Short mmCIF file of C-alpha atoms in Angstrom, two decimals:
data_model
loop_
_atom_site.label_atom_id
_atom_site.label_comp_id
_atom_site.label_asym_id
_atom_site.label_seq_id
_atom_site.Cartn_x
_atom_site.Cartn_y
_atom_site.Cartn_z
CA MET A 1 -20.36 -106.70 40.87
CA GLN A 2 -21.64 -105.82 44.32
CA PRO A 3 -21.85 -102.14 45.33
CA LEU A 4 -20.25 -101.21 48.64
CA PHE A 5 -20.22 -98.12 50.83
CA LEU A 6 -17.06 -97.97 52.89
CA HIS A 7 -15.80 -95.67 55.60
CA PRO A 8 -12.63 -94.10 54.14
CA ARG A 9 -10.84 -94.22 57.50
CA ASP A 10 -11.26 -97.99 57.65
CA LEU A 11 -9.18 -98.47 54.50
CA ASP A 12 -5.43 -98.85 54.15
CA LEU A 13 -4.43 -96.12 51.70
CA THR A 14 -0.71 -96.92 51.90
CA ALA A 15 -0.90 -100.57 50.81
CA PRO A 16 2.01 -101.49 48.51
CA HIS A 17 -0.25 -102.38 45.58
CA LEU A 18 -1.34 -98.70 45.41
CA PHE A 19 2.09 -97.96 43.98
CA TRP A 20 1.09 -94.74 42.17
CA SER A 21 -0.97 -93.34 45.02
CA ALA A 22 -0.67 -89.59 45.59
CA PRO A 23 -2.46 -87.03 47.78
CA PRO A 24 -5.68 -85.63 46.31
CA ASP A 25 -5.37 -82.31 44.53
CA ALA A 26 -7.63 -79.31 44.93
CA ALA A 27 -9.59 -80.09 41.75
CA LEU A 28 -10.57 -83.55 43.02
CA ILE A 29 -11.53 -82.22 46.44
CA ASP A 30 -13.68 -79.47 44.88
CA SER A 31 -15.36 -81.98 42.55
CA LEU A 32 -16.22 -84.36 45.39
CA ALA A 33 -17.54 -81.50 47.50
CA SER A 34 -19.72 -80.02 44.76
CA LEU A 35 -20.79 -83.01 42.64
CA GLY A 36 -20.19 -85.95 44.91
CA GLN A 37 -18.40 -89.14 43.91
CA VAL A 38 -19.20 -89.93 40.29
CA THR A 39 -16.74 -92.80 39.78
CA PRO A 40 -16.73 -95.78 42.17
CA ALA A 41 -13.57 -97.15 43.71
CA LEU A 42 -12.64 -100.84 43.51
CA ALA A 43 -12.46 -103.11 46.53
CA ILE A 44 -11.99 -106.76 47.40
CA VAL A 45 -13.87 -108.22 50.32
CA THR A 46 -11.91 -110.91 52.16
CA GLU A 47 -12.41 -112.57 55.53
CA GLY A 48 -10.93 -109.49 57.16
CA ARG A 49 -11.68 -105.86 56.34
CA PRO A 50 -12.19 -104.78 52.70
CA ILE A 51 -9.07 -104.12 50.69
CA LEU A 52 -9.07 -101.01 48.53
CA ALA A 53 -7.91 -102.08 45.07
CA ALA A 54 -8.11 -98.63 43.43
CA GLY A 55 -9.38 -95.18 44.35
CA SER A 56 -6.95 -94.13 47.08
CA ARG A 57 -7.02 -90.42 46.13
CA ARG A 58 -10.82 -90.35 46.33
CA ALA A 59 -10.72 -92.14 49.68
CA ALA A 60 -8.09 -89.74 51.03
CA ALA A 61 -10.16 -86.73 49.97
CA LEU A 62 -13.37 -88.13 51.50
CA ARG A 63 -11.58 -88.73 54.80
CA GLU A 64 -11.51 -84.96 55.25
CA MET A 65 -15.27 -84.57 54.68
CA ARG A 66 -17.44 -85.34 57.66
CA GLY A 67 -20.01 -88.06 57.17
CA LYS A 68 -18.85 -89.08 53.69
CA THR A 69 -18.54 -92.69 52.61
CA LEU A 70 -16.62 -94.13 49.68
CA ALA A 71 -18.75 -95.77 46.99
CA ALA A 72 -16.99 -98.84 45.65
CA VAL A 73 -17.58 -101.91 43.54
CA ALA A 74 -16.64 -105.26 45.03
CA LEU A 75 -14.45 -107.44 42.83
CA ASP A 76 -14.48 -111.21 43.15
CA PRO A 77 -10.84 -112.32 43.40
CA ASP A 78 -11.89 -115.93 42.87
CA ASP A 79 -13.96 -115.44 39.73
CA PRO A 80 -13.06 -118.48 37.57
CA GLU A 81 -14.14 -116.72 34.37
CA THR A 82 -11.28 -114.22 34.43
CA GLU A 83 -7.68 -114.84 33.38
CA LEU A 84 -6.65 -114.16 36.97
CA ALA A 85 -7.84 -117.53 38.21
CA GLY A 86 -5.01 -119.06 40.22
CA VAL A 87 -3.01 -115.81 40.38
CA PRO A 88 -2.01 -114.95 43.99
CA LEU A 89 -3.99 -112.16 45.62
CA GLU A 90 -1.00 -109.77 45.83
CA LEU A 91 -0.49 -109.96 42.07
CA ARG A 92 -4.21 -109.61 41.40
CA LEU A 93 -4.32 -106.42 43.43
CA GLY A 94 -1.50 -105.01 41.35
CA LEU A 95 -3.27 -105.97 38.13
CA TYR A 96 -6.56 -104.47 39.28
CA TYR A 97 -4.71 -101.25 40.09
CA LEU A 98 -3.07 -101.18 36.66
CA ALA A 99 -6.42 -101.81 34.97
CA SER A 100 -8.02 -98.95 36.90
CA ASN A 101 -5.27 -96.63 35.63
CA GLN A 102 -5.50 -97.79 32.01
CA GLY A 103 -4.87 -94.90 29.65
CA ARG A 104 -2.92 -92.88 32.19
CA ALA A 105 0.42 -91.48 31.01
CA VAL A 106 3.07 -93.62 32.69
CA THR A 107 6.40 -91.97 33.44
CA ASP A 108 9.63 -93.94 33.71
CA ALA A 109 9.55 -93.60 37.49
CA MET A 110 5.96 -94.88 37.60
CA ALA A 111 6.87 -97.89 35.47
CA VAL A 112 9.73 -98.72 37.83
CA ALA A 113 7.45 -98.37 40.86
CA ALA A 114 5.03 -100.86 39.30
CA GLY A 115 7.94 -103.14 38.43
CA ARG A 116 9.19 -103.09 42.02
CA TYR A 117 5.79 -104.18 43.29
CA PHE A 118 5.35 -107.06 40.87
CA ALA A 119 8.92 -108.27 41.32
CA ALA A 120 8.50 -108.26 45.11
CA ALA A 121 5.12 -110.01 44.94
CA GLY A 122 5.91 -112.63 42.31
CA GLY A 123 9.60 -112.59 41.46
CA PRO A 124 11.43 -110.90 38.56
CA GLU A 125 9.47 -112.72 35.88
CA ALA A 126 6.14 -111.43 37.21
CA PHE A 127 6.91 -107.96 35.90
CA GLY A 128 7.51 -109.13 32.33
CA ARG A 129 4.67 -111.65 32.29
CA LEU A 130 1.90 -109.71 34.03
CA ALA A 131 2.68 -106.00 34.32
CA ALA A 132 4.71 -105.12 31.22
CA PRO A 133 1.94 -105.99 28.69
CA ARG A 134 -0.33 -103.52 30.51
CA LEU A 135 2.30 -100.81 30.76
CA PHE A 136 3.96 -100.81 27.35
CA ALA A 137 2.99 -101.18 23.73
CA PRO A 138 4.61 -104.11 21.88
CA GLY A 139 8.22 -103.33 21.05
CA ASP A 140 8.52 -100.46 23.53
CA ARG A 141 12.18 -100.41 24.58
CA ARG A 142 11.23 -99.16 28.04
CA GLU A 143 10.16 -102.66 29.02
CA ARG A 144 13.76 -103.87 28.71
CA LEU A 145 15.15 -100.79 30.42
CA VAL A 146 12.76 -101.10 33.37
CA ALA A 147 13.72 -104.77 33.73
CA GLN A 148 17.38 -103.69 33.87
CA TRP A 149 16.59 -100.93 36.34
CA LEU A 150 14.96 -103.42 38.72
CA ALA A 151 18.42 -104.94 39.26
CA LEU A 152 19.55 -101.62 40.80
CA PRO A 153 19.13 -100.70 44.49
CA PRO A 154 15.68 -99.17 45.15
CA ALA A 155 17.45 -96.15 46.66
CA LEU A 156 18.20 -94.98 43.11
CA ASP A 157 14.51 -94.87 42.17
CA GLY A 158 14.16 -91.42 43.69
CA LEU A 159 16.91 -90.11 41.40
CA LEU A 160 14.95 -91.41 38.42
CA ALA A 161 11.80 -89.66 39.65
CA SER A 162 13.66 -86.39 40.29
CA GLY A 163 15.24 -86.38 36.83
CA ASN A 164 18.80 -86.82 38.09
CA LEU A 165 19.13 -90.13 36.25
CA PRO A 166 17.68 -91.26 32.91
CA LEU A 167 16.06 -94.66 32.50
CA GLY A 168 18.31 -95.20 29.48
CA ALA A 169 21.31 -95.51 31.83
CA ALA A 170 19.86 -98.60 33.50
CA GLY A 171 22.12 -101.06 31.69
CA ARG A 172 25.33 -99.14 32.40
CA LEU A 173 24.47 -98.64 36.05
CA ALA A 174 23.36 -102.24 36.53
CA ALA A 175 26.75 -103.43 35.24
CA LEU A 176 28.54 -101.72 38.16
CA ASP A 177 29.23 -103.48 41.43
CA ARG A 178 27.65 -102.29 44.67
CA GLU A 179 30.79 -100.51 45.90
CA SER A 180 31.11 -98.55 42.68
CA LEU A 181 27.46 -97.49 42.79
CA LEU A 182 27.85 -96.38 46.39
CA ALA A 183 30.94 -94.34 45.53
CA LEU A 184 29.17 -92.70 42.58
CA THR A 185 25.99 -91.83 44.48
CA PRO A 186 27.10 -88.31 45.57
CA LEU A 187 27.69 -87.38 41.92
CA LEU A 188 24.48 -89.06 40.79
CA GLN A 189 22.60 -86.96 43.34
CA ALA A 190 24.37 -83.70 42.51
CA LEU A 191 23.69 -83.52 38.75
CA ARG A 192 20.87 -83.99 36.27
CA TRP A 193 22.62 -86.54 34.06
CA SER A 194 21.89 -86.98 30.39
CA ARG A 195 22.44 -90.48 29.08
CA ALA A 196 25.36 -89.30 26.92
CA ASN A 197 27.13 -87.54 29.80
CA LEU A 198 26.66 -90.50 32.11
CA ASP A 199 27.88 -92.91 29.42
CA ASN A 200 31.01 -90.81 28.97
CA ALA A 201 31.63 -90.52 32.71
CA LEU A 202 31.27 -94.25 33.31
CA THR A 203 33.40 -95.11 30.29
CA TRP A 204 36.22 -92.85 31.46
CA LEU A 205 36.08 -94.22 34.99
CA THR A 206 35.94 -97.89 34.08
CA GLU A 207 38.71 -97.55 31.49
CA ALA A 208 40.93 -95.59 33.90
CA ALA A 209 40.34 -98.21 36.60
CA ALA A 210 41.24 -101.03 34.21
CA LEU A 211 44.42 -99.27 33.05
CA ALA A 212 45.53 -98.50 36.60
CA GLY A 213 44.60 -101.90 37.99
CA GLU A 214 42.40 -100.20 40.59
CA GLY A 215 38.77 -100.28 41.56
CA LEU A 216 36.41 -97.62 40.26
CA PRO A 217 35.95 -96.07 43.74
CA ALA A 218 39.71 -95.50 44.05
CA VAL A 219 39.93 -93.83 40.64
CA LEU A 220 36.89 -91.70 41.39
CA GLY A 221 38.39 -90.64 44.70
CA ARG A 222 41.60 -89.34 43.17
CA SER A 223 39.84 -87.64 40.24
CA GLY A 224 38.78 -84.71 42.41
CA ALA A 225 35.22 -84.86 41.07
CA LEU A 226 33.70 -85.71 44.45
CA GLY A 227 34.90 -82.40 45.88
CA LEU A 228 33.07 -80.25 43.33
CA PRO A 229 29.40 -80.51 44.43
CA GLY A 230 30.04 -78.57 47.65
CA ARG A 231 31.62 -75.54 46.01
CA GLY A 232 28.44 -73.64 45.13
CA LEU A 233 28.93 -73.94 41.38
CA SER A 234 26.08 -73.34 38.94
CA PRO A 235 24.54 -76.54 37.52
CA ASN A 236 26.26 -76.00 34.16
CA ASP A 237 29.64 -75.27 35.71
CA LEU A 238 29.32 -78.22 38.07
CA CYS A 239 28.50 -80.56 35.20
CA ALA A 240 31.40 -79.26 33.14
CA GLY A 241 33.78 -79.53 36.08
CA VAL A 242 32.80 -83.08 36.96
CA LEU A 243 33.09 -84.27 33.37
CA ALA A 244 36.45 -82.53 32.98
CA ALA A 245 37.77 -84.17 36.16
CA LEU A 246 36.66 -87.63 35.05
CA ARG A 247 38.03 -87.17 31.55
CA ARG A 248 41.33 -85.95 33.02
CA VAL A 249 41.74 -89.09 35.13
CA ARG A 250 41.28 -91.20 31.99
CA TYR A 251 43.39 -89.06 29.63
CA PRO A 252 45.95 -87.28 31.80
CA ALA A 253 48.44 -86.65 28.97
CA ILE A 254 45.99 -85.25 26.44
CA THR A 255 44.21 -83.04 28.99
CA THR A 256 47.58 -81.64 30.13
CA LEU A 257 48.39 -80.76 26.54
CA GLU A 258 44.98 -79.16 26.12
CA ALA A 259 45.58 -77.00 29.19
CA ARG A 260 48.97 -75.91 27.86
CA PHE A 261 47.53 -75.15 24.44
CA SER A 262 44.67 -73.16 25.95
CA ALA A 263 47.01 -71.05 28.08
CA LEU A 264 49.41 -70.35 25.21
CA GLY A 265 46.49 -69.65 22.88
CA ARG A 266 45.20 -66.96 25.23
CA ALA A 267 48.66 -65.40 25.31
CA VAL A 268 48.91 -65.38 21.49
CA THR A 269 45.39 -64.19 20.66
CA PRO A 270 44.64 -60.45 20.99
CA ARG A 271 41.96 -59.60 23.54
CA GLY A 272 38.48 -59.52 21.99
CA SER A 273 39.65 -61.16 18.77
CA LYS A 274 37.27 -63.36 16.78
CA VAL A 275 40.16 -65.59 15.71
CA ARG A 276 40.14 -69.09 17.18
CA LEU A 277 43.02 -71.57 17.30
CA THR A 278 42.55 -75.35 17.31
CA PRO A 279 45.32 -77.94 17.72
CA SER A 280 45.80 -80.86 15.41
CA GLN A 281 43.82 -83.93 16.40
CA GLY A 282 45.56 -85.65 19.26
CA PHE A 283 48.38 -83.09 18.98
CA GLU A 284 49.93 -85.36 16.37
CA ALA A 285 51.28 -82.52 14.18
CA ASP A 286 52.98 -79.22 14.95
CA THR A 287 50.16 -77.23 13.40
CA VAL A 288 47.16 -75.18 14.42
CA THR A 289 43.93 -74.51 12.58
CA VAL A 290 42.98 -70.82 12.45
CA THR A 291 39.29 -69.93 12.15
CA ALA A 292 37.55 -66.57 12.24
CA THR A 293 34.24 -64.95 11.34
CA ALA A 294 33.69 -61.60 9.67
CA ALA A 295 30.48 -59.88 8.59
CA SER A 296 31.97 -56.81 6.93
CA PRO A 297 35.15 -55.62 5.22
CA GLN A 298 36.08 -53.79 8.41
CA GLU A 299 35.75 -56.97 10.49
CA LEU A 300 37.80 -58.89 7.94
CA ALA A 301 40.54 -56.25 8.15
CA ARG A 302 40.50 -56.60 11.94
CA VAL A 303 40.82 -60.37 11.62
CA ALA A 304 43.78 -59.97 9.26
CA ALA A 305 45.47 -57.58 11.69
CA ASP A 306 44.89 -60.00 14.58
CA ILE A 307 46.39 -62.89 12.61
CA ALA A 308 49.44 -60.78 11.73
CA ALA A 309 49.89 -59.91 15.40
CA MET A 310 49.56 -63.56 16.37
CA ALA A 311 52.21 -64.54 13.81
CA ALA A 312 54.64 -62.19 15.53
CA ALA A 313 53.79 -63.25 19.09
CA PRO A 314 56.82 -64.68 20.95
CA GLU A 315 54.67 -67.51 22.36
CA LEU A 316 53.70 -68.83 18.92
CA PRO A 317 56.66 -71.24 18.52
CA ARG A 318 55.79 -72.86 21.86
CA LEU A 319 52.14 -73.09 20.80
CA LEU A 320 53.09 -74.86 17.57
CA THR A 321 55.28 -77.37 19.40
CA VAL A 322 53.24 -77.78 22.57
CA ALA A 323 53.21 -81.57 22.25
CA ARG A 324 57.00 -81.63 22.32
CA ALA A 325 57.33 -79.47 25.46
CA THR A 326 59.10 -81.08 28.39
CA ASP A 327 56.96 -82.40 31.20
CA GLY A 328 58.36 -79.82 33.57
CA GLU A 329 57.51 -76.85 31.39
CA GLU A 330 54.65 -74.75 32.71
CA PRO A 331 52.17 -73.20 30.27
CA ALA A 332 52.45 -69.45 29.90
#
């Protein structure tokens, strides 16, 4: 390997194969200023100017130090003794960069960024054949999830990096058509979605669309969920509101009954009571389950008094038969 001394400003530090490149931090700058460069960068010398294969953060830091050069080792891209013989230069650069970052903790967003590069340089199979073995241990499920994610628009990659979307949702999102993804984007941007919440939301939307014979964007539009992000709600309240709106569009009858039961339950239950009322599953029976907690005889006596008062409440008969109320009846 031939040693090189390169002028940092002569190098392209934004080349696509430097897919994990980031600005140098203060610790690196201080180390270079006090100790000098202790680890060489990697470069490939072609007929044109040298191509930086790895070491972009060091090069960026040295650009700000007058008179400093970047120490690098020249790699031979045509070395017949390596397994890269015959591999196009773009893919070799990506592999050199991965090798130089071996042992680095790779986030989901970083894995997708690498996948984007290899898929663009060598087609979809290049990621699985060349990059994945260097990114994941055998059997790591993230390899499959990243491959699914690569079918999504690159515009969603930023939501993965920000934590708005989980990699585990790749399959569900990839199954949606472009119009549906576009319609969902405001909600995807507004919340930090767990995989379970996103699975539920997409299930409710797709099932409601199928039942109504409509497209997902139309169902989403009439759910009211798209109007919630601009209301200044807390993250928890916004998440709860969006999920409630999407569940309501899928289960309008059951959510209406739940609202009626909740309103009547508040009317029946004394203020501050520890007694809780729960309807039968699916409102299939004219019954309620009564639960309460007590930590002392006095609290138990209070619970008993509350239950007695609830038994005498005039709203109780309506609560017990809420599923049989007429559609025009308003909850108390």
